[in-house]
Amino acid sequence: MKNRVRVVKRPQLSFLERWYLGPVVKGLGMTIKRFFGVLTDVLFRWENKKTAITMQYPEERWDFKDNFRGAPALVMDQEGRSKCVACQICEFVCPPKAITMWPAELEDEDKVEKYPERFEIDMLRCIYCGYCEEACPEEAIFLVKEAEIVYADRESFVYDKDKLHAMGGIREDRIMKWKDK
Amino acid sequence: MSTNGKTVNVTIDGKQVTVPAGTNIIEAARHVNTEVPHYCYHPRLSVVGNCRICLVEIEGWPKLQIGCNTNVSDGMTVFTASDKVREAREGVMELLLINHPLDCTICDQAGECKLQDYAVDHGTGLTRFAFDKQKKPKNVSWGDKVVFDAERCILCTRCVRFLDELCGTDEIGIDFRGEKVSLIVRDDGQLTSPYQMNIIDLCPVGALTSRDFRFKSRVWFMQFANTLCTGCARGCNVVAGAREERLLRMVPRFNAQVNDHWMCDEGRLNYTFVNDEDRLVAPRVNGKDVPYDDALARAAAILQKAKEGGGGAADIAVLGCASPFMTNEELFSFAGLLDALGVTERRFAIPMGEGDDMLLHPEKAPNARGARLFGFQDAPVDAERDWDVVVHFAARDGGGLPDDLNAKSRIVFSLQVDKNADVNFPLTTSFEKDGTVISAGDRLQRVSKALTFAPSHLTERVVLDRLRGLIEDGYQGTDTAALALARIAQEHAAFEGLTWTGIGLQGVSLQLAEAEVGA
Ligand code: SF4
Ligand code: SF4
Ligand code: SF4
Ligand code: FES
């Protein structure tokens, strides 16, 4: 095998750098600059603050990016029907087994046969990995920008179908399977 | 197949094998552990050769041949995976999938579907068909057991042939032409055969699904156990599937000596009692739930008194009533306990029903032969007599003893709470324990645990052994059903030399004297 060792030269510090005083002064300068910046923010322009990054939670909150992975939620199409067909793929793929569902047959409906009679996600178990969203063949489950899930008892962390639908809301769909199929 | 004992030598994918003359290429390839993909071919049905997935190349033959309808001949050289074969299979897969609805997401067959398996193994994963797919009726009810989906059907006609050739009811036919071709059911569109659910297993795709099992669970969530149907004395071999300790379905398992590839619908649907919500889960003494130790102590006290009184002697009358749902190991332990007490009155009752000339047996219990072998009599209990102690294993319907039986103390093993019992132990079903039973034709077969009953549960065999340990000094029971079987093999001539692994998944035939097991 060919010798693949490559010698990397260590950077040589200059005399001033080896003395350390220059960088120390530079760092102190930054601290002093921010000190006066924050002071000005606090005294004169808190509403349009420029330097301070403190956030007055919970009055002020982050606006998450669109690809933020928060809590998983079920979505409905523009006619308010759940997109989930209870295929149980998310239940299968979920690493901490947070998803439980009870599929059932839709009576007097010949186009869509299966639906989740009950669908539960235990938010205490969920690790917000997004596997369910990735695996779902119906684009029915999404991770939404919901990150603050706090309750005093364990039962409340188990979200049922209605709660998950309310959280997921409506996403337009081109295919309406119970109409077109 | 007329073999007349003749054999031929063939070479399959370079491997030499000798098979009986008249074997087709699919079966011959099995001898060298090569699977030739097939949909329409089934060893018990006539060959129709309509799915074309089994095409193979034969040296010297100009065209590819279907493996199901080509018998091997001496010196034949077959290639099951040459480039030509592969290309042909890819073409067949693409054509089969042209109008397929691709609804694996909600299809119960997903996970055990030949269409999925072969699409992965032999398909290209692509389609060149750019037009609208055929739409056909979905979710068509063929009676209360089978649901048909015409879009998923690949028209292999296995279901048609089964009902025609094996059931003789000939209920399904092919109708319409060209791309509209589909299956229809005769008369009012409802299947009537008592073996109709076998077509669900036969169907290589998800076109036929079971009304009972529909959408209950995806197969990959389930745990499977190789066990027996206990609906009748036939003891059809089945694979029982359970999820989260609920039994969800039974499908037949091949056993040429017993049920071949089939089972009856009555047996297949006879499992729901396992999931009953009102099952007794903890032992009870005088109507209160107690720990096992307390219940055992109370039962032992009752039996001790009986023992001191002399068992079946006139002063204290003891009755042991077994059930034909018990395994041989339990019956052996029960008989041992009764021996220790000196009890001679040993009874059991067989629930009877309808039989037929295919599989269904009129005895609606799995182990009446075992009960006779271990000394229990299929005779009525003397209801006039005043019994002091009755030890009773309730049958599935709770019965087995006359309702108006006079008994001072009762030790009862039952599925549901027995209000009259002094000591009431929970009974497990054959899906919750290991053991052996003697099926019709004196065939010894194994039942295996498909699900766990209550975690703290002690099996009946352990309860019986502990009771015996409490009244008989130095008696030690066995830990597992296999060890219990070894003990039976030492003591009973009919079981001589038999072991748990020796019985295997297919069972063995016992040589029992007529007198031992009755008719
Ligand atoms: S985000 Fe991950 S952990 Fe949470 S429900 Fe989905 S698959 Fe399960
Ligand atoms: S993967 Fe999607 S369609 Fe399937 S059960 Fe989960 S949410 Fe429903
Ligand atoms: S329903 Fe199933 S078994 Fe019957 S012809 Fe169609 S694919 Fe074959
Ligand atoms: S299995 Fe040979 S043609 Fe179908």
XYZ file of C-alpha atoms and ligand atoms in Angstrom:
728
model
C 0.000 0.000 0.000
C 1.173 3.490 -0.782
C 2.409 5.601 2.064
C -0.383 8.102 2.694
C 1.177 9.997 5.591
C 1.180 13.725 5.013
C 3.209 15.966 7.268
C 1.221 18.978 8.493
C 3.254 21.991 9.477
C 2.325 23.549 12.776
C 1.631 27.282 12.443
C 4.444 29.361 13.898
C 3.266 32.074 16.297
C 4.751 35.517 15.732
C 6.627 37.321 18.473
C 3.624 39.474 19.477
C 1.322 36.512 19.552
C 3.685 34.589 21.738
C 3.685 37.520 24.109
C -0.154 37.222 24.588
C -0.650 40.846 25.465
C -2.105 41.763 22.061
C -4.942 39.170 22.165
C -5.695 39.976 25.815
C -6.161 43.641 24.978
C -8.304 42.716 21.978
C -10.549 40.531 24.116
C -10.936 43.137 26.814
C -11.855 45.652 24.122
C -14.710 43.418 23.014
C -15.982 43.044 26.570
C -15.933 46.791 27.137
C -17.707 47.411 23.821
C -20.504 45.024 24.679
C -20.775 46.418 28.187
C -21.528 49.884 26.866
C -23.747 48.498 24.092
C -25.942 46.619 26.568
C -25.945 49.610 28.922
C -27.254 51.820 26.105
C -29.879 49.174 25.201
C -31.105 48.942 28.773
C -31.200 52.692 29.380
C -32.455 54.091 26.082
C -33.669 51.592 23.457
C -34.878 48.299 25.014
C -37.634 47.892 22.398
C -35.101 47.967 19.540
C -32.196 46.520 21.390
C -29.017 46.055 19.364
C -26.506 44.380 21.639
C -28.414 42.628 24.420
C -29.492 39.096 23.524
C -31.445 38.433 26.710
C -35.016 37.341 26.036
C -37.893 38.108 28.404
C -39.351 34.594 28.364
C -42.266 33.789 28.398
C -43.517 37.134 27.081
C -40.940 36.999 24.316
C -40.381 33.741 22.413
C -38.186 32.392 19.681
C -39.592 32.099 16.227
C -38.360 28.694 15.098
C -37.096 27.957 11.626
C -39.418 26.057 9.303
C -37.436 22.854 9.545
C -37.532 22.914 13.342
C -38.228 19.514 14.840
C -40.774 19.999 17.614
C -43.599 17.748 18.682
C -45.135 15.394 16.096
C -48.705 16.209 15.056
C -51.301 14.802 12.659
C -52.491 16.953 9.778
C -55.782 17.178 7.906
C -56.465 18.044 4.294
C -58.409 21.126 3.161
C -61.694 19.329 3.818
C -60.844 18.538 7.373
C -60.311 14.801 6.921
C -57.375 13.176 8.595
C -54.723 12.134 6.128
C -53.602 9.253 8.299
C -54.640 5.822 7.014
C -53.440 3.925 10.096
C -50.705 2.050 8.268
C -48.734 1.865 11.521
C -45.431 2.571 9.787
C -44.712 5.449 12.170
C -45.539 3.164 15.080
C -43.050 0.665 13.688
C -40.283 3.139 12.987
C -40.559 5.196 16.182
C -37.381 4.384 18.157
C -38.757 4.979 21.685
C -42.194 3.483 20.849
C -44.004 6.722 21.587
C -46.783 6.069 19.093
C -49.694 3.733 19.791
C -52.675 3.308 17.560
C -55.792 1.231 17.194
C -56.673 0.913 13.509
C -60.229 0.196 12.481
C -62.305 -0.258 9.389
C -64.346 2.624 7.998
C -67.881 1.391 7.504
C -69.887 2.378 4.396
C -66.892 3.818 2.635
C -65.491 1.919 -0.319
C -62.538 4.092 -1.251
C -60.745 4.512 2.015
C -60.944 1.413 4.183
C -58.743 1.943 7.172
C -58.401 4.740 9.695
C -56.970 5.157 13.171
C -59.813 4.775 15.636
C -57.468 5.941 18.337
C -54.022 7.437 17.868
C -51.810 8.408 20.751
C -48.338 9.866 21.041
C -46.657 9.931 24.401
C -44.719 13.200 24.380
C -42.652 12.029 27.332
C -41.310 9.203 25.247
C -40.964 11.109 21.982
C -37.404 12.140 21.239
C -38.356 14.493 18.373
C -36.274 12.513 15.919
C -38.660 13.028 13.017
C -38.521 9.438 11.823
C -42.311 9.287 11.801
C -42.532 12.276 9.484
C -39.916 10.770 7.225
C -41.540 7.331 7.098
C -45.163 8.363 6.665
C -46.284 7.395 3.155
C -49.340 9.664 3.360
C -47.629 12.850 4.567
C -49.963 12.754 7.511
C -47.605 13.326 10.410
C -45.291 16.322 10.788
C -43.037 17.731 13.442
C -44.435 21.172 14.213
C -42.949 24.195 15.979
C -44.210 23.096 19.357
C -41.447 22.670 21.876
C -42.797 23.694 25.255
C -44.711 20.691 26.526
C -45.087 20.931 30.272
C -47.592 19.302 32.580
C -47.716 18.327 36.199
C -48.896 14.750 35.611
C -47.873 12.000 33.234
C -51.291 11.339 31.702
C -51.461 14.781 30.129
C -48.385 14.047 28.049
C -50.251 11.402 26.086
C -51.792 13.340 23.223
C -54.850 11.786 21.612
C -56.009 12.016 18.026
C -58.027 15.218 18.422
C -55.242 17.041 20.144
C -52.721 15.926 17.540
C -55.017 17.067 14.736
C -55.584 20.452 16.355
C -51.842 20.869 16.686
C -51.104 19.821 13.119
C -53.858 21.832 11.485
C -54.535 21.774 7.772
C -52.127 21.119 4.925
C -53.414 21.380 1.373
C -53.342 18.142 -0.562
C -53.581 17.544 -4.284
C -54.908 14.020 -3.931
C -58.205 13.461 -2.144
C -58.170 9.733 -1.879
C -61.770 9.239 -0.814
C -62.944 11.254 -3.814
C -60.602 10.449 -6.652
C -59.536 6.966 -6.102
C -47.834 -37.974 -10.287
C -47.196 -41.533 -11.386
C -43.677 -42.297 -10.358
C -43.639 -46.120 -10.266
C -40.533 -45.732 -8.175
C -38.532 -44.422 -11.140
C -36.076 -41.606 -10.585
C -34.312 -39.172 -12.891
C -31.078 -37.221 -12.584
C -31.199 -33.515 -13.272
C -28.815 -30.615 -12.895
C -30.280 -27.449 -11.428
C -28.039 -24.402 -11.418
C -25.034 -26.694 -11.601
C -26.182 -28.919 -8.724
C -26.896 -32.583 -9.419
C -30.022 -34.066 -7.871
C -31.992 -37.275 -8.202
C -35.764 -36.880 -7.952
C -38.737 -39.153 -8.671
C -39.851 -39.120 -12.296
C -42.820 -36.826 -12.817
C -41.580 -34.111 -10.444
C -41.920 -30.626 -11.828
C -39.055 -28.172 -11.888
C -40.309 -26.088 -8.921
C -40.398 -29.172 -6.680
C -37.113 -30.522 -8.049
C -35.452 -27.170 -7.308
C -36.641 -27.419 -3.694
C -34.410 -30.481 -3.357
C -31.367 -28.319 -3.948
C -32.730 -25.463 -1.787
C -33.441 -23.227 -4.733
C -36.717 -21.374 -4.771
C -38.265 -20.880 -8.159
C -40.705 -18.004 -7.652
C -44.319 -18.993 -8.201
C -47.771 -17.543 -7.625
C -50.329 -19.837 -9.218
C -48.638 -23.158 -8.517
C -49.578 -24.951 -5.313
C -48.572 -28.558 -4.611
C -52.139 -29.567 -3.722
C -53.912 -27.845 -6.609
C -53.976 -28.612 -10.314
C -51.391 -26.798 -12.435
C -52.709 -23.949 -14.540
C -49.536 -22.071 -15.423
C -51.040 -18.625 -15.752
C -48.830 -16.314 -13.712
C -45.600 -16.968 -15.672
C -43.268 -15.887 -12.872
C -41.758 -19.383 -12.671
C -40.055 -19.236 -16.090
C -36.762 -21.140 -16.195
C -34.218 -21.884 -18.877
C -33.613 -25.479 -19.929
C -30.521 -26.393 -21.892
C -31.366 -27.271 -25.467
C -34.878 -25.841 -25.358
C -35.394 -22.797 -27.568
C -37.713 -20.901 -25.212
C -38.048 -20.419 -21.498
C -40.448 -22.871 -19.846
C -42.710 -22.537 -16.846
C -41.304 -24.552 -13.962
C -44.686 -25.532 -12.578
C -45.883 -27.305 -15.700
C -42.606 -28.811 -16.914
C -41.638 -32.148 -15.456
C -37.986 -32.977 -15.182
C -36.556 -35.647 -17.441
C -33.354 -37.607 -17.205
C -30.238 -35.577 -17.937
C -32.089 -32.238 -18.003
C -30.050 -29.145 -17.194
C -32.046 -26.265 -15.721
C -30.979 -22.697 -15.028
C -33.195 -20.803 -12.614
C -31.222 -17.581 -12.457
C -29.593 -17.036 -15.850
C -29.687 -13.597 -17.456
C -32.445 -14.656 -19.789
C -34.550 -15.882 -16.843
C -33.907 -12.731 -14.882
C -34.955 -10.538 -17.746
C -38.126 -12.560 -18.231
C -39.018 -12.333 -14.535
C -38.482 -8.607 -14.534
C -40.906 -8.382 -17.439
C -43.498 -10.552 -15.692
C -43.214 -8.514 -12.485
C -43.644 -5.274 -14.375
C -46.749 -6.587 -16.112
C -48.238 -7.951 -12.883
C -47.768 -4.578 -11.252
C -49.131 -2.479 -14.107
C -52.574 -2.159 -12.592
C -51.652 -2.912 -9.035
C -52.989 -0.208 -6.699
C -49.802 -0.116 -4.564
C -51.806 0.220 -1.375
C -49.413 -1.787 0.757
C -49.865 0.907 3.395
C -53.290 -0.395 4.305
C -53.031 -3.945 3.004
C -53.088 -6.700 5.608
C -50.924 -8.931 3.452
C -48.015 -6.469 3.553
C -45.061 -8.168 5.170
C -46.056 -11.647 4.016
C -46.984 -10.793 0.424
C -45.404 -12.692 -2.442
C -45.920 -9.679 -4.691
C -43.791 -7.565 -2.364
C -41.177 -10.294 -1.943
C -40.790 -10.998 -5.630
C -40.905 -7.313 -6.565
C -37.876 -6.840 -4.348
C -36.111 -10.030 -5.425
C -36.979 -10.123 -9.088
C -38.417 -6.748 -10.085
C -36.750 -3.620 -11.410
C -38.591 -1.195 -9.162
C -39.597 0.798 -12.228
C -42.638 0.967 -14.431
C -42.918 2.246 -17.970
C -46.697 2.371 -17.849
C -47.628 6.038 -18.030
C -51.413 5.741 -18.223
C -54.237 5.626 -15.721
C -54.496 2.361 -13.866
C -57.533 0.109 -14.115
C -60.063 0.725 -11.378
C -61.855 -2.282 -9.997
C -64.091 -2.899 -6.989
C -62.316 -2.845 -3.662
C -63.479 -3.996 -0.261
C -66.024 -6.457 -1.648
C -67.605 -8.600 1.010
C -67.724 -12.295 0.135
C -69.777 -13.226 3.168
C -68.880 -12.684 6.775
C -65.407 -14.213 6.603
C -63.623 -13.121 3.438
C -63.112 -9.676 1.900
C -62.063 -9.395 -1.735
C -60.114 -6.593 -3.423
C -60.229 -6.914 -7.203
C -57.427 -4.409 -7.827
C -54.923 -6.441 -5.876
C -55.892 -9.779 -7.454
C -53.366 -11.204 -9.903
C -55.844 -13.800 -11.205
C -53.739 -16.765 -10.265
C -56.995 -18.723 -9.641
C -55.674 -20.506 -6.580
C -58.855 -19.585 -4.705
C -61.015 -20.741 -7.604
C -59.239 -24.082 -7.780
C -59.286 -24.656 -4.024
C -63.047 -24.321 -3.727
C -63.546 -26.359 -6.863
C -61.028 -29.151 -6.444
C -60.718 -29.600 -2.692
C -64.003 -28.331 -1.272
C -66.102 -29.300 -4.255
C -68.277 -26.235 -3.764
C -66.968 -24.432 -6.874
C -68.141 -21.018 -5.745
C -65.731 -18.572 -7.375
C -65.394 -17.972 -11.081
C -63.604 -15.630 -13.469
C -65.771 -13.150 -15.301
C -65.401 -10.291 -17.796
C -62.644 -10.037 -20.354
C -59.362 -8.361 -21.126
C -58.349 -5.709 -18.644
C -61.735 -5.885 -16.921
C -61.306 -9.515 -15.941
C -62.148 -10.168 -12.307
C -63.482 -12.776 -9.913
C -67.122 -13.256 -9.008
C -68.859 -15.463 -6.485
C -71.750 -17.658 -7.507
C -75.381 -16.962 -6.615
C -75.714 -14.173 -4.088
C -71.986 -13.454 -3.911
C -71.531 -15.043 -0.494
C -69.146 -17.911 0.122
C -70.601 -20.837 2.036
C -67.839 -23.431 2.337
C -66.827 -24.207 5.934
C -63.204 -24.228 4.727
C -63.395 -20.972 2.793
C -60.860 -19.083 4.906
C -58.061 -21.240 3.524
C -58.251 -19.181 0.342
C -57.011 -16.218 2.372
C -53.782 -18.087 3.122
C -53.636 -19.462 -0.396
C -53.943 -16.055 -2.029
C -50.328 -15.046 -2.698
C -51.273 -11.360 -2.584
C -53.595 -9.225 -0.469
C -56.670 -9.700 -2.642
C -58.334 -11.891 -0.039
C -58.253 -10.769 3.560
C -59.902 -12.109 6.659
C -62.866 -10.198 8.025
C -61.908 -11.356 11.478
C -58.233 -10.344 11.376
C -58.665 -7.288 9.159
C -56.617 -4.333 10.370
C -56.042 -5.801 13.803
C -52.281 -5.708 13.496
C -49.509 -5.515 10.947
C -47.815 -8.892 10.801
C -44.417 -7.500 11.724
C -45.675 -6.504 15.165
C -46.804 -10.010 16.005
C -45.080 -12.882 17.747
C -45.690 -16.301 16.325
C -45.803 -19.700 17.945
C -46.004 -23.098 16.320
C -48.862 -24.731 18.136
C -52.165 -26.528 17.618
C -55.747 -25.562 17.069
C -57.713 -26.876 20.021
C -61.149 -26.566 18.502
C -61.496 -30.318 18.000
C -59.632 -33.573 18.464
C -57.952 -33.327 15.049
C -55.255 -31.024 16.387
C -54.556 -29.112 13.185
C -51.072 -27.610 13.230
C -51.219 -23.835 13.275
C -49.105 -20.752 13.645
C -50.708 -18.573 16.304
C -49.990 -14.856 16.093
C -50.233 -12.594 19.121
C -49.481 -8.981 19.818
C -49.159 -7.454 23.258
C -50.444 -10.645 24.864
C -53.594 -10.774 22.799
C -54.140 -13.668 20.440
C -55.051 -12.246 17.038
C -55.142 -15.054 14.532
C -54.352 -18.633 13.642
C -53.175 -19.818 10.257
C -52.597 -23.444 9.298
C -49.110 -24.899 9.357
C -48.191 -27.713 6.997
C -48.307 -31.208 8.440
C -48.809 -33.974 5.904
C -49.936 -36.427 8.602
C -52.634 -34.263 10.144
C -54.054 -31.274 8.347
C -51.892 -30.904 5.244
C -51.975 -27.178 4.378
C -55.478 -26.510 5.702
C -57.712 -25.933 8.690
C -61.435 -25.393 9.127
C -62.991 -21.980 9.692
C -64.639 -23.092 12.913
C -61.261 -23.846 14.459
C -59.579 -20.805 12.996
C -62.103 -18.482 14.617
C -62.165 -20.424 17.873
C -59.654 -18.408 19.868
C -61.449 -15.342 21.216
C -61.964 -16.869 24.680
C -58.231 -16.335 25.196
C -58.696 -12.564 25.071
C -61.797 -12.427 27.276
C -61.707 -9.485 29.636
C -63.301 -11.390 32.512
C -60.651 -14.098 32.781
C -59.679 -15.125 36.274
C -56.083 -13.955 36.772
C -55.319 -14.476 40.458
C -56.227 -17.339 42.788
C -59.225 -16.802 45.069
C -60.132 -18.266 48.417
C -63.752 -17.889 49.544
C -64.350 -15.179 46.962
C -61.277 -13.041 47.696
C -58.092 -12.634 45.652
C -55.136 -14.069 47.547
C -51.461 -14.766 46.829
C -50.614 -18.196 45.462
C -49.039 -19.349 48.720
C -52.243 -18.749 50.667
C -54.409 -20.453 48.074
C -52.033 -23.421 47.953
C -52.024 -23.679 51.739
C -55.829 -23.631 51.878
C -56.173 -26.223 49.109
C -53.526 -28.411 50.743
C -55.425 -28.229 54.072
C -58.603 -29.447 52.350
C -56.738 -32.264 50.630
C -54.831 -33.211 53.768
C -58.110 -33.750 55.580
C -59.325 -35.904 52.705
C -56.102 -37.898 52.741
C -56.336 -38.589 56.425
C -59.918 -39.662 55.925
C -58.811 -42.214 53.361
C -59.599 -40.604 50.004
C -62.366 -42.381 48.157
C -63.256 -44.455 51.208
C -66.733 -44.261 52.577
C -65.962 -41.690 55.273
C -64.580 -38.949 52.969
C -65.593 -39.014 49.317
C -63.216 -37.263 46.916
C -63.832 -36.699 43.203
C -61.146 -35.726 40.678
C -62.614 -34.219 37.542
C -60.181 -33.506 34.687
C -60.894 -31.770 31.416
C -59.966 -32.854 27.896
C -58.404 -29.394 27.387
C -55.555 -30.262 29.731
C -52.149 -31.260 28.410
C -50.673 -34.688 29.097
C -48.210 -33.153 31.554
C -51.022 -31.601 33.573
C -53.048 -34.795 33.479
C -49.986 -36.701 34.668
C -49.483 -34.324 37.582
C -53.180 -34.419 38.403
C -53.228 -38.209 38.337
C -50.128 -38.186 40.556
C -51.845 -35.915 43.070
C -54.935 -38.116 43.117
C -52.699 -41.173 43.574
C -51.092 -39.533 46.580
C -54.562 -38.960 48.030
C -55.756 -42.429 47.150
C -58.653 -41.091 45.083
C -60.243 -43.559 42.699
C -63.166 -41.515 41.395
C -61.652 -39.820 38.313
C -63.884 -38.412 35.625
C -63.895 -36.117 32.633
C -66.444 -35.195 29.974
C -65.972 -34.645 26.256
C -67.909 -31.818 24.631
C -69.389 -33.218 21.429
C -70.470 -31.437 18.266
C -70.583 -31.816 14.516
C -67.842 -33.449 12.493
C -67.296 -33.768 8.762
C -65.297 -35.975 6.426
C -62.444 -33.524 5.903
C -60.841 -32.327 9.121
C -63.514 -31.430 11.614
C -63.797 -34.014 14.407
C -66.972 -34.428 16.502
C -64.995 -34.293 19.770
C -64.629 -30.592 20.497
C -61.590 -30.891 22.731
C -57.943 -31.609 21.963
C -56.957 -34.239 24.488
C -59.698 -36.714 25.384
C -57.256 -39.518 24.504
C -54.721 -38.171 26.946
C -57.319 -37.957 29.708
C -58.225 -41.632 29.191
C -54.606 -42.666 29.039
C -53.925 -41.081 32.424
C -56.765 -42.960 34.036
C -59.733 -40.597 33.857
C -63.067 -42.055 32.889
C -65.418 -40.555 30.368
C -68.440 -41.510 32.474
C -71.161 -39.531 34.254
C -70.542 -38.412 37.812
C -72.767 -39.858 40.487
C -74.877 -36.790 41.257
C -76.832 -38.541 43.996
C -73.800 -39.005 46.157
C -72.640 -36.463 48.759
C -69.082 -35.551 47.858
C -66.772 -34.135 50.474
C -64.078 -32.773 48.195
C -64.193 -32.110 44.452
C -61.076 -31.105 42.521
C -62.365 -29.831 39.210
C -60.689 -28.606 36.040
C -63.466 -26.740 34.300
C -63.798 -27.215 30.558
C -63.786 -24.173 28.295
C -67.549 -23.723 28.611
C -67.204 -24.099 32.387
C -68.927 -27.471 32.316
C -67.891 -31.026 33.007
C -69.850 -31.553 36.232
C -73.575 -31.721 36.916
C -74.866 -28.359 38.174
C -76.613 -29.819 41.194
C -73.613 -31.776 42.470
C -73.423 -31.904 46.263
C -69.928 -31.068 47.421
C -68.717 -29.711 50.741
C -65.427 -28.321 49.453
C -64.463 -27.468 45.929
C -61.056 -26.757 44.462
C -61.701 -25.409 40.988
C -59.433 -24.415 38.116
C -61.433 -22.236 35.754
C -61.196 -19.543 33.083
C -63.800 -17.376 34.783
C -64.522 -16.899 38.447
C -66.376 -19.863 39.932
C -68.609 -18.587 42.728
C -69.080 -22.008 44.333
C -65.377 -22.708 44.667
C -63.634 -22.672 48.020
C -60.300 -22.370 46.289
C -60.344 -21.082 42.729
C -57.155 -21.236 40.643
C -56.863 -19.516 37.246
C -56.880 -21.843 34.274
C -54.701 -21.152 31.256
C -55.594 -21.951 27.687
C -53.380 -24.058 25.485
C -52.055 -20.860 23.889
C -50.493 -19.834 27.172
C -48.450 -22.901 28.016
C -46.223 -25.614 26.625
C -47.299 -29.210 26.662
C -48.343 -32.205 24.626
C -51.732 -33.581 23.642
C -52.851 -36.765 21.928
C -54.848 -35.863 18.848
C -57.137 -38.040 16.779
C -55.322 -41.021 15.301
C -53.252 -41.236 18.512
C -50.808 -38.617 17.363
C -48.765 -36.985 20.091
C -48.295 -33.302 19.272
C -46.939 -30.240 21.034
C -48.781 -27.089 21.996
C -46.599 -24.057 22.614
C -46.912 -20.780 24.357
C -47.990 -17.985 22.036
C -48.546 -15.382 24.733
C -47.906 -14.851 28.411
C -50.877 -14.976 30.730
C -50.654 -12.831 33.883
C -46.938 -12.421 34.755
C -47.173 -13.849 38.270
C -49.237 -16.760 37.062
C -48.285 -20.305 38.024
C -49.258 -22.890 35.462
C -51.686 -25.562 36.541
C -48.942 -28.161 36.375
C -46.844 -26.230 38.877
C -49.856 -25.710 41.152
C -50.631 -29.441 41.098
C -47.012 -30.365 41.763
C -46.772 -27.929 44.679
C -50.006 -29.224 46.166
C -48.638 -32.718 45.978
C -45.406 -31.489 47.565
C -47.451 -30.065 50.460
C -49.285 -33.293 51.233
C -46.585 -35.793 50.322
C -43.181 -35.412 51.948
C -40.253 -35.154 49.603
C -42.205 -34.904 46.377
C -40.519 -32.652 43.799
C -42.280 -31.440 40.676
C -40.611 -30.554 37.391
C -39.740 -27.114 36.066
C -40.669 -27.348 32.424
C -43.105 -29.248 30.278
C -40.158 -30.967 28.595
C -38.929 -32.328 31.930
C -42.449 -33.381 32.860
C -42.640 -35.247 29.568
C -39.367 -37.001 30.367
C -40.912 -38.184 33.628
C -43.997 -39.457 31.798
C -41.737 -41.283 29.339
C -40.208 -43.174 32.277
C -43.538 -44.207 33.740
C -45.799 -44.838 30.761
C -44.997 -47.529 28.237
C -46.777 -45.677 25.443
C -44.413 -42.710 25.829
C -41.238 -44.726 26.087
C -38.260 -43.053 24.509
C -40.119 -39.864 23.635
C -38.582 -36.472 24.277
C -39.751 -32.910 23.777
C -37.386 -32.306 20.881
C -37.987 -35.799 19.539
C -41.697 -35.037 19.104
C -40.730 -32.012 17.061
C -43.106 -29.617 15.391
C -44.872 -32.335 13.433
C -45.670 -34.763 16.251
C -45.291 -38.544 16.376
C -47.763 -41.433 16.207
C -48.245 -43.383 19.415
C -48.917 -47.092 19.552
C -51.739 -47.179 22.048
C -53.756 -50.203 22.998
C -57.456 -49.736 22.303
C -58.258 -50.329 25.961
C -56.035 -47.473 27.064
C -57.654 -44.691 25.120
C -61.050 -46.029 24.213
C -62.594 -45.642 20.785
S -40.518 12.192 16.408
Fe -39.429 10.250 16.620
S -39.773 9.708 18.762
Fe -41.287 11.289 18.290
S -43.114 10.162 17.646
Fe -41.960 10.599 15.777
S -40.676 8.778 15.446
Fe -41.405 8.715 17.578
S -47.164 6.665 8.975
Fe -48.586 8.322 8.481
S -50.380 7.337 7.550
Fe -49.173 5.741 8.558
S -50.110 5.590 10.589
Fe -48.395 7.030 10.810
S -49.314 9.030 10.469
Fe -50.813 7.540 9.748
S -57.985 -13.554 -5.171
Fe -55.887 -14.163 -4.691
S -55.928 -16.413 -4.921
Fe -57.756 -15.639 -5.960
S -57.135 -15.359 -8.094
Fe -56.816 -13.378 -7.077
S -54.690 -13.406 -6.423
Fe -55.241 -15.524 -6.897
S -46.329 -20.794 -10.957
Fe -45.857 -21.427 -12.945
S -47.042 -20.136 -14.166
Fe -47.661 -19.583 -12.131
